[in-house]
Amino acid sequence: MISRVMSAELAEHAGQRVTIAGWVHRRRQLKSVSFLVVRDRTGLAQVVAASDLPGEESVVEVTGTVTASPRAPGGVELVEPEIEVLTEPYAAPPFDLYRPVVSAGLPTILDHAPVALRHPLLSAPLEISAASVTGFRETLDGLGFTEIHTPKIVASATESGANVFGIDYFGRRAYLAQSPQFYKQAMVGVFERVYEVGPVFRAEPHDTVRHLAQYTSLDAELGFVRDHRDVMAVLREVVAGMLESVRRRAPSAVERAGAILPEVPAEIPAIHFTEAQELTGSDEPDLSPAQERWLCEWAAKEHGSEFLFVTGYPMSKRPFYTHPDPARPGYSNGFDLLFRGLELVTGGQRLHRYPDYVAALAARGEAVEPYEGYLQAFRYGMPPHGGFALGLERWTAQLTGAANIRQTTAFPRDLHRLSP
Amino acid sequence: MISRVMSAELAEHAGQRVTIAGWVHRRRQLKSVSFLVVRDRTGLAQVVAASDLPGEESVVEVTGTVTASPRAPGGVELVEPEIEVLTEPYAAPPFDLYRPVVSAGLPTILDHAPVALRHPLLSAPLEISAASVTGFRETLDGLGFTEIHTPKIVASATESGANVFGIDYFGRRAYLAQSPQFYKQAMVGVFERVYEVGPVFRAEPHDTVRHLAQYTSLDAELGFVRDHRDVMAVLREVVAGMLESVRRRAPSAVERAGAILPEVPAEIPAIHFTEAQELTGSDEPDLSPAQERWLCEWAAKEHGSEFLFVTGYPMSKRPFYTHPDPARPGYSNGFDLLFRGLELVTGGQRLHRYPDYVAALAARGEAVEPYEGYLQAFRYGMPPHGGFALGLERWTAQLTGAANIRQTTAFPRDLHRLSP
């Protein structure tokens, strides 16, 4: 490996002659002195140099003496440098990566993602995203969950017939999985508690700031629950673990993104769907985006929480595998977790008895045959279980305040975008 | 949550009255006494019961008194039980899950995966797989890598024109990604060190015991390397970390699977491709499966290592993005890691200068245009870098001695199989 000191550790080497390596983030040639700012994965380092400096985005190794300099990043700079250029860039970036704000619009950023994401403001959401996923897994590993990997090519649509990508599978018609729902439920029969972090695909025909054709779904499912409230308790731990991981692993990204991390109450407030209707003066069978925003403001005011569970959505609005509320059969043991005005997680208790699945499909006028593979698990004895799915990009967008979900993933896919 | 003690912890509760929950693994009604063996995610527990016991795969809660019993699993059993059936099975499993060996053939197992995988021998590879992935990530997290998630829907084939699944993408032609190669390289420009664990897709038209249409690829890529040997050093740490994680996290699965975990030498022996040719008396430009097996036996004998690096494969046999050996331009800075007779990992140093990519494509008679998105990263300054890809299912098969790679993943996809 190229022997080097990372920029974030320079201060520990004051007085020593060391080598750093990275990209020329900025060069400033003044009359009497010139500066080179070198960017590596840990941050920026300032080099006091002679003239004739390599251009921005050149890849360089710089050997110099670490010297205190209160105005430099990290309080030190490199002086008396020897600069070696490892790679010359072949073109100038489409916008200046060194400016504190991003001067380009979203289409330019997305078209030039491989270089645009080098801007410290644009890489920050991806670091927060990575730290979040680590926290998700860490929390569930600690609770005895097993990670699974399930098929992304499936024989029939999983969530609904619409918005599914067709694929030519050795001359047969197949589809890209819209969720790992059926597989994670089946694996509860094997490991009791499972999770998967993986891509899901939605042929979303609308061009909105909130939808992607591929996103990363954080899925968990667990058996031997009493009802959906046990699932909600695990979700509370997961969300807290994700935030703790972001705090610990990505403090610089949090700062760059200006992200305000929420506190997670020991118990997240929960209201029943019918209470939500009463509070918002509605009799619709679902919550509108405006109602979700209003309810979040209400929860902040009443409970001091940026999170709010809404439970008991009407069965008619939930998928066929949803477990009804035994006490109020028109309502479900399903829930949403709202966060900062938006539905962040959907989950609930599922049916676990085979005859209940047969009846649920019949009640919706659906044939059993397309679900045969899925229903297998329930034929052979399944415990009461439930789970949830959290969209990683939406989570990151809510944490960072991103106006467009495309800013939370490196190479978004949408109605119009298939590259880079 | 249903309040319960896990079967593996029963011995700690000797003399106490506790509740366990799980599946009826086996019931044995003898003349004078009956036994119920209950399976949960931690193992098996024996219950001494009266007659009239629930059938196999019933989901039960059993409350009883923990009593020493040297011949029972874990040295304890539950006596004076109260048994509550939570879910009755609707059918008998296609083969007996309680028998120490699996009596069904692979087609039956795969057709009935949701229930077949409950057999302790069949779930073991999946636990080893999960523990391996945790070790992969843990090792790379410790080395300053950042996790990424890249598109699985792409505009053009990544690895070669063949074996690619076509997809209808909003009326346009698109493909399922055969690897995250281009994206992970681009992200070296952002984070220097990145990894991804995700599905890749190969429209493999042959029905073999070693190929899947979807598999889980463990990909890593890192910048600021001197050459491929730095990549090999990281890979050595990763393999050791994966094995350490399996030892620590999945000891029961290792035992059930009869897996023999290899030792990883402090430095894995490495030979140049030309030496491999000499040793095997070949002048072909690639190694045959028989040669790979021979070389592994040789490494075991000569170096006491089950792992062997072969470096410097001819450029003509490696992808266009491969970095040549500066001292011997017909040979590459690419490597394979062989393990127990099989290529387990492919990796190497990549080209990092834009003009080199243009020249490499021209030399292969390929147009630059389909690669425009990919080549962007190299236009703007990329450090010397390299990486590797390890197929998770193949790794698990080599560890467990699985005769067919389909035994190492829950729901395999192949030429003929699209469900469950």
mmCIF file of N, CA and C in Angstrom, chain A residues 54-112:
data_model
loop_
_atom_site.group_PDB
_atom_site.id
_atom_site.type_symbol
_atom_site.label_atom_id
_atom_site.label_comp_id
_atom_site.label_asym_id
_atom_site.label_seq_id
_atom_site.Cartn_x
_atom_site.Cartn_y
_atom_site.Cartn_z
ATOM 1 N N PRO A 54 -0.182 21.177 -9.433
ATOM 2 C CA PRO A 54 -1.077 20.366 -10.257
ATOM 3 C C PRO A 54 -2.528 20.828 -10.138
ATOM 4 N N GLY A 55 -3.307 20.578 -11.176
ATOM 5 C CA GLY A 55 -4.684 21.068 -11.231
ATOM 6 C C GLY A 55 -5.635 20.268 -10.363
ATOM 7 N N GLU A 56 -6.826 20.808 -10.189
ATOM 8 C CA GLU A 56 -7.832 20.145 -9.354
ATOM 9 C C GLU A 56 -8.163 18.743 -9.883
ATOM 10 N N GLU A 57 -8.377 17.839 -8.966
ATOM 11 C CA GLU A 57 -8.657 16.416 -9.214
ATOM 12 C C GLU A 57 -7.445 15.616 -9.697
ATOM 13 N N SER A 58 -6.267 16.256 -9.764
ATOM 14 C CA SER A 58 -5.060 15.450 -9.928
ATOM 15 C C SER A 58 -4.924 14.553 -8.700
ATOM 16 N N VAL A 59 -4.451 13.334 -8.921
ATOM 17 C CA VAL A 59 -4.189 12.442 -7.792
ATOM 18 C C VAL A 59 -2.717 12.593 -7.428
ATOM 19 N N VAL A 60 -2.466 12.924 -6.160
ATOM 20 C CA VAL A 60 -1.101 13.266 -5.755
ATOM 21 C C VAL A 60 -0.675 12.552 -4.479
ATOM 22 N N GLU A 61 0.622 12.399 -4.369
ATOM 23 C CA GLU A 61 1.263 12.045 -3.109
ATOM 24 C C GLU A 61 2.084 13.261 -2.720
ATOM 25 N N VAL A 62 1.935 13.712 -1.488
ATOM 26 C CA VAL A 62 2.681 14.890 -1.042
ATOM 27 C C VAL A 62 3.442 14.528 0.232
ATOM 28 N N THR A 63 4.760 14.724 0.192
ATOM 29 C CA THR A 63 5.570 14.532 1.389
ATOM 30 C C THR A 63 5.981 15.909 1.902
ATOM 31 N N GLY A 64 5.744 16.155 3.195
ATOM 32 C CA GLY A 64 6.075 17.466 3.739
ATOM 33 C C GLY A 64 6.176 17.404 5.247
ATOM 34 N N THR A 65 6.491 18.539 5.830
ATOM 35 C CA THR A 65 6.656 18.612 7.280
ATOM 36 C C THR A 65 5.386 19.184 7.906
ATOM 37 N N VAL A 66 4.859 18.487 8.902
ATOM 38 C CA VAL A 66 3.611 18.897 9.548
ATOM 39 C C VAL A 66 3.894 20.054 10.505
ATOM 40 N N THR A 67 3.205 21.170 10.289
ATOM 41 C CA THR A 67 3.478 22.393 11.017
ATOM 42 C C THR A 67 2.158 22.989 11.503
ATOM 43 N N ALA A 68 2.142 23.468 12.732
ATOM 44 C CA ALA A 68 0.923 24.077 13.268
ATOM 45 C C ALA A 68 0.529 25.291 12.438
ATOM 46 N N SER A 69 -0.770 25.422 12.188
ATOM 47 C CA SER A 69 -1.288 26.559 11.430
ATOM 48 C C SER A 69 -2.761 26.705 11.776
ATOM 49 N N PRO A 70 -3.039 27.604 12.726
ATOM 50 C CA PRO A 70 -4.393 27.676 13.280
ATOM 51 C C PRO A 70 -5.484 27.829 12.210
ATOM 52 N N ARG A 71 -5.156 28.438 11.069
ATOM 53 C CA ARG A 71 -6.221 28.692 10.096
ATOM 54 C C ARG A 71 -6.397 27.553 9.093
ATOM 55 N N ALA A 72 -5.515 26.563 9.133
ATOM 56 C CA ALA A 72 -5.638 25.436 8.196
ATOM 57 C C ALA A 72 -6.630 24.406 8.751
ATOM 58 N N PRO A 73 -7.218 23.576 7.870
ATOM 59 C CA PRO A 73 -8.116 22.520 8.375
ATOM 60 C C PRO A 73 -7.359 21.572 9.309
ATOM 61 N N GLY A 74 -7.910 21.329 10.481
ATOM 62 C CA GLY A 74 -7.256 20.451 11.444
ATOM 63 C C GLY A 74 -6.141 21.131 12.223
ATOM 64 N N GLY A 75 -5.896 22.407 11.944
ATOM 65 C CA GLY A 75 -4.905 23.159 12.712
ATOM 66 C C GLY A 75 -3.469 22.912 12.319
ATOM 67 N N VAL A 76 -3.246 22.133 11.244
ATOM 68 C CA VAL A 76 -1.870 21.900 10.784
ATOM 69 C C VAL A 76 -1.824 22.010 9.263
ATOM 70 N N GLU A 77 -0.621 22.244 8.759
ATOM 71 C CA GLU A 77 -0.439 22.206 7.311
ATOM 72 C C GLU A 77 0.910 21.570 7.014
ATOM 73 N N LEU A 78 1.081 21.170 5.758
ATOM 74 C CA LEU A 78 2.346 20.588 5.323
ATOM 75 C C LEU A 78 3.181 21.681 4.670
ATOM 76 N N VAL A 79 4.436 21.774 5.095
ATOM 77 C CA VAL A 79 5.327 22.754 4.454
ATOM 78 C C VAL A 79 6.517 22.023 3.830
ATOM 79 N N GLU A 80 7.259 22.769 3.000
ATOM 80 C CA GLU A 80 8.397 22.209 2.259
ATOM 81 C C GLU A 80 8.018 20.900 1.573
ATOM 82 N N PRO A 81 6.980 20.965 0.762
ATOM 83 C CA PRO A 81 6.462 19.717 0.185
ATOM 84 C C PRO A 81 7.231 19.249 -1.053
ATOM 85 N N GLU A 82 7.288 17.927 -1.214
ATOM 86 C CA GLU A 82 7.600 17.320 -2.508
ATOM 87 C C GLU A 82 6.296 16.712 -3.010
ATOM 88 N N ILE A 83 5.941 17.093 -4.209
ATOM 89 C CA ILE A 83 4.634 16.674 -4.745
ATOM 90 C C ILE A 83 4.853 15.735 -5.924
ATOM 91 N N GLU A 84 4.236 14.564 -5.834
ATOM 92 C CA GLU A 84 4.283 13.656 -6.972
ATOM 93 C C GLU A 84 2.868 13.457 -7.513
ATOM 94 N N VAL A 85 2.724 13.663 -8.810
ATOM 95 C CA VAL A 85 1.410 13.468 -9.422
ATOM 96 C C VAL A 85 1.290 12.013 -9.869
ATOM 97 N N LEU A 86 0.313 11.302 -9.290
ATOM 98 C CA LEU A 86 0.108 9.898 -9.670
ATOM 99 C C LEU A 86 -0.739 9.784 -10.933
ATOM 100 N N THR A 87 -1.768 10.601 -11.015
ATOM 101 C CA THR A 87 -2.656 10.589 -12.186
ATOM 102 C C THR A 87 -3.093 12.009 -12.511
ATOM 103 N N GLU A 88 -2.938 12.370 -13.769
ATOM 104 C CA GLU A 88 -3.443 13.658 -14.239
ATOM 105 C C GLU A 88 -4.904 13.499 -14.638
ATOM 106 N N PRO A 89 -5.742 14.447 -14.297
ATOM 107 C CA PRO A 89 -7.105 14.364 -14.824
ATOM 108 C C PRO A 89 -7.099 14.700 -16.323
ATOM 109 N N TYR A 90 -8.126 14.248 -16.992
ATOM 110 C CA TYR A 90 -8.200 14.401 -18.431
ATOM 111 C C TYR A 90 -9.165 15.521 -18.804
ATOM 112 N N ALA A 91 -9.942 15.954 -17.838
ATOM 113 C CA ALA A 91 -10.918 17.025 -18.072
ATOM 114 C C ALA A 91 -11.196 17.707 -16.743
ATOM 115 N N ALA A 92 -11.744 18.926 -16.813
ATOM 116 C CA ALA A 92 -12.121 19.633 -15.590
ATOM 117 C C ALA A 92 -13.505 19.147 -15.171
ATOM 118 N N PRO A 93 -13.771 19.020 -13.855
ATOM 119 C CA PRO A 93 -15.103 18.597 -13.403
ATOM 120 C C PRO A 93 -16.178 19.548 -13.941
ATOM 121 N N PRO A 94 -17.401 19.060 -14.035
ATOM 122 C CA PRO A 94 -18.485 19.890 -14.581
ATOM 123 C C PRO A 94 -18.849 21.069 -13.678
ATOM 124 N N PHE A 95 -18.431 21.018 -12.434
ATOM 125 C CA PHE A 95 -18.585 22.169 -11.535
ATOM 126 C C PHE A 95 -17.465 22.085 -10.516
ATOM 127 N N ASP A 96 -17.179 23.208 -9.830
ATOM 128 C CA ASP A 96 -16.050 23.237 -8.893
ATOM 129 C C ASP A 96 -16.375 22.414 -7.641
ATOM 130 N N LEU A 97 -15.565 21.406 -7.419
ATOM 131 C CA LEU A 97 -15.817 20.532 -6.266
ATOM 132 C C LEU A 97 -15.389 21.184 -4.960
ATOM 133 N N TYR A 98 -14.555 22.240 -5.048
ATOM 134 C CA TYR A 98 -14.032 22.830 -3.809
ATOM 135 C C TYR A 98 -14.936 23.896 -3.220
ATOM 136 N N ARG A 99 -15.932 24.345 -3.981
ATOM 137 C CA ARG A 99 -16.778 25.405 -3.420
ATOM 138 C C ARG A 99 -17.642 24.842 -2.298
ATOM 139 N N PRO A 100 -17.836 25.665 -1.254
ATOM 140 C CA PRO A 100 -18.587 25.154 -0.090
ATOM 141 C C PRO A 100 -20.019 24.762 -0.449
ATOM 142 N N VAL A 101 -20.615 25.419 -1.444
ATOM 143 C CA VAL A 101 -21.939 24.975 -1.876
ATOM 144 C C VAL A 101 -21.812 24.344 -3.255
ATOM 145 N N VAL A 102 -22.774 23.517 -3.578
ATOM 146 C CA VAL A 102 -22.770 22.858 -4.886
ATOM 147 C C VAL A 102 -23.422 23.797 -5.893
ATOM 148 N N SER A 103 -22.655 24.177 -6.897
ATOM 149 C CA SER A 103 -23.168 25.180 -7.829
ATOM 150 C C SER A 103 -23.975 24.559 -8.966
ATOM 151 N N ALA A 104 -23.963 23.248 -9.075
ATOM 152 C CA ALA A 104 -24.667 22.595 -10.181
ATOM 153 C C ALA A 104 -26.074 22.184 -9.781
ATOM 154 N N GLY A 105 -26.955 22.052 -10.759
ATOM 155 C CA GLY A 105 -28.299 21.548 -10.520
ATOM 156 C C GLY A 105 -28.310 20.028 -10.489
ATOM 157 N N LEU A 106 -29.454 19.462 -10.072
ATOM 158 C CA LEU A 106 -29.522 18.013 -9.903
ATOM 159 C C LEU A 106 -29.233 17.230 -11.190
ATOM 160 N N PRO A 107 -29.775 17.643 -12.358
ATOM 161 C CA PRO A 107 -29.464 16.860 -13.573
ATOM 162 C C PRO A 107 -27.964 16.784 -13.854
ATOM 163 N N THR A 108 -27.248 17.876 -13.679
ATOM 164 C CA THR A 108 -25.791 17.859 -13.886
ATOM 165 C C THR A 108 -25.125 16.925 -12.878
ATOM 166 N N ILE A 109 -25.551 17.016 -11.630
ATOM 167 C CA ILE A 109 -24.987 16.147 -10.591
ATOM 168 C C ILE A 109 -25.203 14.683 -10.954
ATOM 169 N N LEU A 110 -26.418 14.342 -11.333
ATOM 170 C CA LEU A 110 -26.727 12.930 -11.608
ATOM 171 C C LEU A 110 -26.031 12.452 -12.880
ATOM 172 N N ASP A 111 -25.963 13.299 -13.877
ATOM 173 C CA ASP A 111 -25.282 12.898 -15.127
ATOM 174 C C ASP A 111 -23.792 12.664 -14.896
ATOM 175 N N HIS A 112 -23.230 13.367 -13.936
ATOM 176 C CA HIS A 112 -21.800 13.267 -13.668
ATOM 177 C C HIS A 112 -21.518 12.681 -12.290
#
